[in-house]
């Protein structure tokens, strides 16, 4: 078993997104500093996180006192106050934080955050909308992860009888679909090194990676017509 790495995190902004980040980190037994300008929000986390502080993340002296630059990871999850988000990000980077993950409200906000040095930028509402639409359009894809704008890793359920009993080689997975099969899950038993001669069974979950268009084509063919 791989030992979980323990690091220290700061979460600035305790709205819905920031609160969810805090809770997830605490559940993973990580050290968490929670920061918000709203006393009521901070009080909700006093007995949950390692330390909860009422503070204005736009104030440089306050950020220095919190030693924000010493944290392994800093989440800037300030909500609709875009100016506060930008200032907090700028100060956090200037104070030496190595990994700053920011929530962006829109594309313009995201571009500014990128220009001032944010290491990662997330847009939860947009990403969730994409996931919902993707699942509606590709119902046989159980799980997926977009590695970039063009490449997707997905877990595809096999329910097309024409796929059942055939090997990856017989289905010409590589040549026809241009995807790589990285695992096959059969009734909870996972084969992490699929062979070209491995035969598929009904309801197998196949983990594949490839261009999104190719993954979608494979998923469409794997479905029951």
PDB file of C-alpha atoms in Angstrom:
ATOM      1  CA  UNK A   1       0.000   0.000   0.000  1.00  0.00           C
ATOM      2  CA  UNK A   2       1.292   3.477  -0.961  1.00  0.00           C
ATOM      3  CA  UNK A   3       1.561   5.761   2.063  1.00  0.00           C
ATOM      4  CA  UNK A   4      -0.496   8.932   1.708  1.00  0.00           C
ATOM      5  CA  UNK A   5       1.583  12.090   1.517  1.00  0.00           C
ATOM      6  CA  UNK A   6       0.799  14.662   4.187  1.00  0.00           C
ATOM      7  CA  UNK A   7       1.196  18.310   3.206  1.00  0.00           C
ATOM      8  CA  UNK A   8      -0.120  21.620   4.443  1.00  0.00           C
ATOM      9  CA  UNK A   9      -2.891  23.505   2.674  1.00  0.00           C
ATOM     10  CA  UNK A  10      -4.405  26.968   2.893  1.00  0.00           C
ATOM     11  CA  UNK A  11      -7.933  27.612   1.645  1.00  0.00           C
ATOM     12  CA  UNK A  12      -8.811  31.263   1.149  1.00  0.00           C
ATOM     13  CA  UNK A  13     -12.534  31.837   0.736  1.00  0.00           C
ATOM     14  CA  UNK A  14     -15.074  29.593   2.463  1.00  0.00           C
ATOM     15  CA  UNK A  15     -18.004  29.681   0.081  1.00  0.00           C
ATOM     16  CA  UNK A  16     -19.477  26.458  -1.299  1.00  0.00           C
ATOM     17  CA  UNK A  17     -16.360  25.546  -3.261  1.00  0.00           C
ATOM     18  CA  UNK A  18     -13.866  26.480  -0.549  1.00  0.00           C
ATOM     19  CA  UNK A  19     -15.911  24.704   2.112  1.00  0.00           C
ATOM     20  CA  UNK A  20     -16.000  21.528   0.025  1.00  0.00           C
ATOM     21  CA  UNK A  21     -12.223  21.716  -0.486  1.00  0.00           C
ATOM     22  CA  UNK A  22     -11.661  22.089   3.269  1.00  0.00           C
ATOM     23  CA  UNK A  23     -13.895  19.159   4.113  1.00  0.00           C
ATOM     24  CA  UNK A  24     -12.253  16.907   1.532  1.00  0.00           C
ATOM     25  CA  UNK A  25      -8.763  17.784   2.759  1.00  0.00           C
ATOM     26  CA  UNK A  26      -9.724  17.167   6.386  1.00  0.00           C
ATOM     27  CA  UNK A  27     -11.182  13.787   5.435  1.00  0.00           C
ATOM     28  CA  UNK A  28      -7.823  13.021   3.820  1.00  0.00           C
ATOM     29  CA  UNK A  29      -6.071  13.878   7.125  1.00  0.00           C
ATOM     30  CA  UNK A  30      -4.292  16.937   5.751  1.00  0.00           C
ATOM     31  CA  UNK A  31      -3.260  20.069   7.656  1.00  0.00           C
ATOM     32  CA  UNK A  32      -5.599  22.903   6.645  1.00  0.00           C
ATOM     33  CA  UNK A  33      -5.633  26.649   7.274  1.00  0.00           C
ATOM     34  CA  UNK A  34      -9.049  28.121   6.444  1.00  0.00           C
ATOM     35  CA  UNK A  35      -9.278  31.860   5.776  1.00  0.00           C
ATOM     36  CA  UNK A  36     -12.272  34.104   5.148  1.00  0.00           C
ATOM     37  CA  UNK A  37     -13.239  37.686   5.861  1.00  0.00           C
ATOM     38  CA  UNK A  38     -16.667  36.533   7.098  1.00  0.00           C
ATOM     39  CA  UNK A  39     -16.619  35.679  10.817  1.00  0.00           C
ATOM     40  CA  UNK A  40     -19.675  33.426  10.607  1.00  0.00           C
ATOM     41  CA  UNK A  41     -18.125  31.267   7.900  1.00  0.00           C
ATOM     42  CA  UNK A  42     -14.848  30.982   9.761  1.00  0.00           C
ATOM     43  CA  UNK A  43     -16.623  29.947  12.963  1.00  0.00           C
ATOM     44  CA  UNK A  44     -18.205  27.027  11.108  1.00  0.00           C
ATOM     45  CA  UNK A  45     -14.717  25.594  10.510  1.00  0.00           C
ATOM     46  CA  UNK A  46     -13.090  26.345  13.855  1.00  0.00           C
ATOM     47  CA  UNK A  47     -13.487  22.779  15.100  1.00  0.00           C
ATOM     48  CA  UNK A  48     -13.008  21.155  11.703  1.00  0.00           C
ATOM     49  CA  UNK A  49      -9.735  22.381  10.210  1.00  0.00           C
ATOM     50  CA  UNK A  50      -6.298  22.757  11.787  1.00  0.00           C
ATOM     51  CA  UNK A  51      -6.699  26.516  12.052  1.00  0.00           C
ATOM     52  CA  UNK A  52      -9.458  28.918  10.986  1.00  0.00           C
ATOM     53  CA  UNK A  53      -8.739  32.639  10.697  1.00  0.00           C
ATOM     54  CA  UNK A  54     -10.818  35.733  10.037  1.00  0.00           C
ATOM     55  CA  UNK A  55      -8.688  37.771   7.641  1.00  0.00           C
ATOM     56  CA  UNK A  56      -8.677  39.943   4.541  1.00  0.00           C
ATOM     57  CA  UNK A  57      -6.621  38.108   1.923  1.00  0.00           C
ATOM     58  CA  UNK A  58      -6.069  41.414   0.092  1.00  0.00           C
ATOM     59  CA  UNK A  59      -3.978  42.748   2.971  1.00  0.00           C
ATOM     60  CA  UNK A  60      -0.281  42.050   2.462  1.00  0.00           C
ATOM     61  CA  UNK A  61       0.691  42.331   6.137  1.00  0.00           C
ATOM     62  CA  UNK A  62      -2.027  39.848   7.094  1.00  0.00           C
ATOM     63  CA  UNK A  63      -0.889  37.379   4.458  1.00  0.00           C
ATOM     64  CA  UNK A  64       2.684  37.689   5.711  1.00  0.00           C
ATOM     65  CA  UNK A  65       1.562  37.042   9.297  1.00  0.00           C
ATOM     66  CA  UNK A  66      -0.214  33.899   8.106  1.00  0.00           C
ATOM     67  CA  UNK A  67       3.017  32.855   6.345  1.00  0.00           C
ATOM     68  CA  UNK A  68       0.928  32.025   3.315  1.00  0.00           C
ATOM     69  CA  UNK A  69       4.024  31.570   1.174  1.00  0.00           C
ATOM     70  CA  UNK A  70       5.153  28.605   3.269  1.00  0.00           C
ATOM     71  CA  UNK A  71       2.191  26.379   2.399  1.00  0.00           C
ATOM     72  CA  UNK A  72       2.602  23.479  -0.011  1.00  0.00           C
ATOM     73  CA  UNK A  73      -0.693  24.301  -1.718  1.00  0.00           C
ATOM     74  CA  UNK A  74      -2.985  27.332  -1.573  1.00  0.00           C
ATOM     75  CA  UNK A  75      -6.561  27.353  -2.853  1.00  0.00           C
ATOM     76  CA  UNK A  76      -7.959  30.782  -3.739  1.00  0.00           C
ATOM     77  CA  UNK A  77     -11.688  30.074  -3.742  1.00  0.00           C
ATOM     78  CA  UNK A  78     -13.063  33.583  -3.274  1.00  0.00           C
ATOM     79  CA  UNK A  79     -16.487  33.826  -4.907  1.00  0.00           C
ATOM     80  CA  UNK A  80     -17.893  36.689  -6.939  1.00  0.00           C
ATOM     81  CA  UNK A  81     -15.441  39.323  -5.670  1.00  0.00           C
ATOM     82  CA  UNK A  82     -13.095  39.030  -8.634  1.00  0.00           C
ATOM     83  CA  UNK A  83     -10.864  41.895  -7.466  1.00  0.00           C
ATOM     84  CA  UNK A  84     -10.299  40.171  -4.124  1.00  0.00           C
ATOM     85  CA  UNK A  85      -9.535  36.904  -5.890  1.00  0.00           C
ATOM     86  CA  UNK A  86      -6.955  38.576  -8.126  1.00  0.00           C
ATOM     87  CA  UNK A  87      -5.280  40.459  -5.267  1.00  0.00           C
ATOM     88  CA  UNK A  88      -5.157  37.360  -3.056  1.00  0.00           C
ATOM     89  CA  UNK A  89      -3.602  35.373  -5.888  1.00  0.00           C
ATOM     90  CA  UNK A  90      -1.044  38.075  -6.639  1.00  0.00           C
ATOM     91  CA  UNK A  91       0.005  38.380  -2.984  1.00  0.00           C
ATOM     92  CA  UNK A  92       0.146  34.618  -2.497  1.00  0.00           C
ATOM     93  CA  UNK A  93       2.479  34.204  -5.472  1.00  0.00           C
ATOM     94  CA  UNK A  94       4.633  37.174  -4.451  1.00  0.00           C
ATOM     95  CA  UNK A  95       5.020  35.676  -0.964  1.00  0.00           C
ATOM     96  CA  UNK A  96       6.433  32.500  -2.461  1.00  0.00           C
ATOM     97  CA  UNK A  97       3.622  29.938  -2.509  1.00  0.00           C
ATOM     98  CA  UNK A  98       4.677  27.025  -4.736  1.00  0.00           C
ATOM     99  CA  UNK A  99       1.272  25.813  -5.901  1.00  0.00           C
ATOM    100  CA  UNK A 100      -1.672  28.196  -6.139  1.00  0.00           C
ATOM    101  CA  UNK A 101      -5.011  26.799  -7.334  1.00  0.00           C
ATOM    102  CA  UNK A 102      -7.632  29.419  -8.165  1.00  0.00           C
ATOM    103  CA  UNK A 103     -11.347  29.328  -8.806  1.00  0.00           C
ATOM    104  CA  UNK A 104     -12.337  31.517 -11.748  1.00  0.00           C
ATOM    105  CA  UNK A 105     -15.791  32.961 -12.258  1.00  0.00           C
ATOM    106  CA  UNK A 106     -15.494  33.378 -16.031  1.00  0.00           C
ATOM    107  CA  UNK A 107     -13.055  33.256 -18.945  1.00  0.00           C
ATOM    108  CA  UNK A 108     -11.797  36.835 -18.432  1.00  0.00           C
ATOM    109  CA  UNK A 109     -11.151  36.136 -14.769  1.00  0.00           C
ATOM    110  CA  UNK A 110      -9.298  32.955 -15.701  1.00  0.00           C
ATOM    111  CA  UNK A 111      -7.053  34.818 -18.173  1.00  0.00           C
ATOM    112  CA  UNK A 112      -6.076  37.403 -15.552  1.00  0.00           C
ATOM    113  CA  UNK A 113      -5.329  34.689 -12.977  1.00  0.00           C
ATOM    114  CA  UNK A 114      -3.137  32.909 -15.501  1.00  0.00           C
ATOM    115  CA  UNK A 115      -1.209  36.084 -16.315  1.00  0.00           C
ATOM    116  CA  UNK A 116      -0.435  36.834 -12.657  1.00  0.00           C
ATOM    117  CA  UNK A 117       0.934  33.355 -12.053  1.00  0.00           C
ATOM    118  CA  UNK A 118      -1.831  31.017 -10.868  1.00  0.00           C
ATOM    119  CA  UNK A 119      -0.526  27.460 -11.194  1.00  0.00           C
ATOM    120  CA  UNK A 120      -3.946  25.889 -11.718  1.00  0.00           C
ATOM    121  CA  UNK A 121      -7.281  27.438 -12.602  1.00  0.00           C
ATOM    122  CA  UNK A 122     -10.616  25.696 -12.099  1.00  0.00           C
ATOM    123  CA  UNK A 123     -14.147  26.651 -13.072  1.00  0.00           C
ATOM    124  CA  UNK A 124     -16.374  24.222 -11.113  1.00  0.00           C
ATOM    125  CA  UNK A 125     -19.724  25.242 -12.593  1.00  0.00           C
ATOM    126  CA  UNK A 126     -18.479  24.982 -16.172  1.00  0.00           C
ATOM    127  CA  UNK A 127     -16.684  21.698 -15.505  1.00  0.00           C
ATOM    128  CA  UNK A 128     -19.764  20.200 -13.837  1.00  0.00           C
ATOM    129  CA  UNK A 129     -21.953  21.318 -16.742  1.00  0.00           C
ATOM    130  CA  UNK A 130     -19.570  19.637 -19.173  1.00  0.00           C
ATOM    131  CA  UNK A 131     -19.648  16.414 -17.168  1.00  0.00           C
ATOM    132  CA  UNK A 132     -23.450  16.370 -17.066  1.00  0.00           C
ATOM    133  CA  UNK A 133     -23.753  16.988 -20.802  1.00  0.00           C
ATOM    134  CA  UNK A 134     -21.038  14.442 -21.575  1.00  0.00           C
ATOM    135  CA  UNK A 135     -22.848  11.767 -19.553  1.00  0.00           C
ATOM    136  CA  UNK A 136     -26.139  12.595 -21.236  1.00  0.00           C
ATOM    137  CA  UNK A 137     -24.579  12.257 -24.679  1.00  0.00           C
ATOM    138  CA  UNK A 138     -22.417   9.237 -23.779  1.00  0.00           C
ATOM    139  CA  UNK A 139     -24.467   7.231 -21.224  1.00  0.00           C
ATOM    140  CA  UNK A 140     -22.275   4.123 -21.471  1.00  0.00           C
ATOM    141  CA  UNK A 141     -19.221   6.023 -20.278  1.00  0.00           C
ATOM    142  CA  UNK A 142     -19.239   5.406 -16.527  1.00  0.00           C
ATOM    143  CA  UNK A 143     -16.309   7.668 -15.598  1.00  0.00           C
ATOM    144  CA  UNK A 144     -14.120   9.973 -17.608  1.00  0.00           C
ATOM    145  CA  UNK A 145     -11.318  12.494 -17.264  1.00  0.00           C
ATOM    146  CA  UNK A 146     -10.455  15.058 -19.910  1.00  0.00           C
ATOM    147  CA  UNK A 147      -6.647  15.204 -19.883  1.00  0.00           C
ATOM    148  CA  UNK A 148      -6.754  18.257 -22.141  1.00  0.00           C
ATOM    149  CA  UNK A 149      -9.062  19.742 -24.779  1.00  0.00           C
ATOM    150  CA  UNK A 150      -8.475  16.792 -27.108  1.00  0.00           C
ATOM    151  CA  UNK A 151      -7.555  13.712 -25.045  1.00  0.00           C
ATOM    152  CA  UNK A 152      -9.894  11.760 -22.752  1.00  0.00           C
ATOM    153  CA  UNK A 153      -9.489   8.845 -20.356  1.00  0.00           C
ATOM    154  CA  UNK A 154     -12.763   6.971 -19.960  1.00  0.00           C
ATOM    155  CA  UNK A 155     -14.334   3.845 -18.494  1.00  0.00           C
ATOM    156  CA  UNK A 156     -16.691   2.365 -21.092  1.00  0.00           C
ATOM    157  CA  UNK A 157     -19.331  -0.255 -20.331  1.00  0.00           C
ATOM    158  CA  UNK A 158     -19.694  -3.086 -22.855  1.00  0.00           C
ATOM    159  CA  UNK A 159     -23.277  -4.123 -23.592  1.00  0.00           C
ATOM    160  CA  UNK A 160     -23.128  -4.717 -27.353  1.00  0.00           C
ATOM    161  CA  UNK A 161     -23.435  -8.502 -28.010  1.00  0.00           C
ATOM    162  CA  UNK A 162     -21.147  -8.078 -31.012  1.00  0.00           C
ATOM    163  CA  UNK A 163     -18.310  -7.149 -28.647  1.00  0.00           C
ATOM    164  CA  UNK A 164     -18.945  -9.984 -26.184  1.00  0.00           C
ATOM    165  CA  UNK A 165     -16.608 -12.961 -26.562  1.00  0.00           C
ATOM    166  CA  UNK A 166     -14.282 -11.099 -28.888  1.00  0.00           C
ATOM    167  CA  UNK A 167     -10.684 -10.177 -28.113  1.00  0.00           C
ATOM    168  CA  UNK A 168      -9.220  -6.686 -28.302  1.00  0.00           C
ATOM    169  CA  UNK A 169      -7.286  -7.881 -31.324  1.00  0.00           C
ATOM    170  CA  UNK A 170     -10.421  -9.168 -33.064  1.00  0.00           C
ATOM    171  CA  UNK A 171     -12.125  -5.854 -32.452  1.00  0.00           C
ATOM    172  CA  UNK A 172      -9.094  -4.013 -33.892  1.00  0.00           C
ATOM    173  CA  UNK A 173      -9.221  -1.589 -30.989  1.00  0.00           C
ATOM    174  CA  UNK A 174      -5.879  -0.010 -31.853  1.00  0.00           C
ATOM    175  CA  UNK A 175      -6.207   0.086 -35.634  1.00  0.00           C
ATOM    176  CA  UNK A 176      -9.898   0.932 -35.925  1.00  0.00           C
ATOM    177  CA  UNK A 177     -10.416   3.218 -32.935  1.00  0.00           C
ATOM    178  CA  UNK A 178      -6.858   4.494 -32.332  1.00  0.00           C
ATOM    179  CA  UNK A 179      -7.243   4.164 -28.557  1.00  0.00           C
ATOM    180  CA  UNK A 180      -5.256   2.368 -25.867  1.00  0.00           C
ATOM    181  CA  UNK A 181      -6.933  -0.046 -23.460  1.00  0.00           C
ATOM    182  CA  UNK A 182      -5.277   0.351 -20.059  1.00  0.00           C
ATOM    183  CA  UNK A 183      -7.521  -1.862 -17.893  1.00  0.00           C
ATOM    184  CA  UNK A 184     -10.510  -4.203 -18.003  1.00  0.00           C
ATOM    185  CA  UNK A 185     -12.825  -4.549 -15.010  1.00  0.00           C
ATOM    186  CA  UNK A 186     -14.794  -7.810 -14.974  1.00  0.00           C
ATOM    187  CA  UNK A 187     -17.195  -8.132 -12.028  1.00  0.00           C
ATOM    188  CA  UNK A 188     -14.858  -6.112  -9.807  1.00  0.00           C
ATOM    189  CA  UNK A 189     -11.707  -7.962 -10.830  1.00  0.00           C
ATOM    190  CA  UNK A 190      -9.389  -5.539 -12.603  1.00  0.00           C
ATOM    191  CA  UNK A 191      -6.895  -6.611 -15.255  1.00  0.00           C
ATOM    192  CA  UNK A 192      -4.275  -3.850 -15.324  1.00  0.00           C
ATOM    193  CA  UNK A 193      -2.290  -5.405 -18.181  1.00  0.00           C
ATOM    194  CA  UNK A 194      -4.817  -6.336 -20.859  1.00  0.00           C
ATOM    195  CA  UNK A 195      -3.513  -8.617 -23.587  1.00  0.00           C
ATOM    196  CA  UNK A 196      -4.561  -8.323 -27.222  1.00  0.00           C
ATOM    197  CA  UNK A 197      -6.085 -11.794 -26.935  1.00  0.00           C
ATOM    198  CA  UNK A 198      -8.164 -11.039 -23.836  1.00  0.00           C
ATOM    199  CA  UNK A 199     -11.846 -11.571 -24.606  1.00  0.00           C
ATOM    200  CA  UNK A 200     -14.537  -9.180 -23.455  1.00  0.00           C
ATOM    201  CA  UNK A 201     -17.545 -10.143 -21.395  1.00  0.00           C
ATOM    202  CA  UNK A 202     -20.977  -8.557 -21.109  1.00  0.00           C
ATOM    203  CA  UNK A 203     -20.927  -5.500 -18.801  1.00  0.00           C
ATOM    204  CA  UNK A 204     -17.128  -5.350 -18.701  1.00  0.00           C
ATOM    205  CA  UNK A 205     -15.826  -1.877 -17.869  1.00  0.00           C
ATOM    206  CA  UNK A 206     -12.970  -0.997 -20.214  1.00  0.00           C
ATOM    207  CA  UNK A 207     -10.623   1.847 -19.282  1.00  0.00           C
ATOM    208  CA  UNK A 208      -9.356   3.539 -22.434  1.00  0.00           C
ATOM    209  CA  UNK A 209      -7.370   6.640 -23.349  1.00  0.00           C
ATOM    210  CA  UNK A 210      -7.281   8.455 -26.660  1.00  0.00           C
ATOM    211  CA  UNK A 211      -8.537  11.435 -28.593  1.00  0.00           C
ATOM    212  CA  UNK A 212     -12.029  12.334 -27.409  1.00  0.00           C
ATOM    213  CA  UNK A 213     -13.562  11.766 -30.838  1.00  0.00           C
ATOM    214  CA  UNK A 214     -12.044   8.263 -30.988  1.00  0.00           C
ATOM    215  CA  UNK A 215     -13.167   7.417 -27.455  1.00  0.00           C
ATOM    216  CA  UNK A 216     -16.691   8.559 -28.336  1.00  0.00           C
ATOM    217  CA  UNK A 217     -16.710   6.365 -31.455  1.00  0.00           C
ATOM    218  CA  UNK A 218     -15.578   3.330 -29.460  1.00  0.00           C
ATOM    219  CA  UNK A 219     -18.205   4.044 -26.820  1.00  0.00           C
ATOM    220  CA  UNK A 220     -20.915   4.291 -29.469  1.00  0.00           C
ATOM    221  CA  UNK A 221     -19.955   0.934 -30.962  1.00  0.00           C
ATOM    222  CA  UNK A 222     -19.696  -0.719 -27.537  1.00  0.00           C
ATOM    223  CA  UNK A 223     -23.291   0.229 -26.733  1.00  0.00           C
ATOM    224  CA  UNK A 224     -26.280  -1.962 -27.434  1.00  0.00           C
ATOM    225  CA  UNK A 225     -27.798  -0.707 -30.672  1.00  0.00           C
TER     226      UNK A 225
END
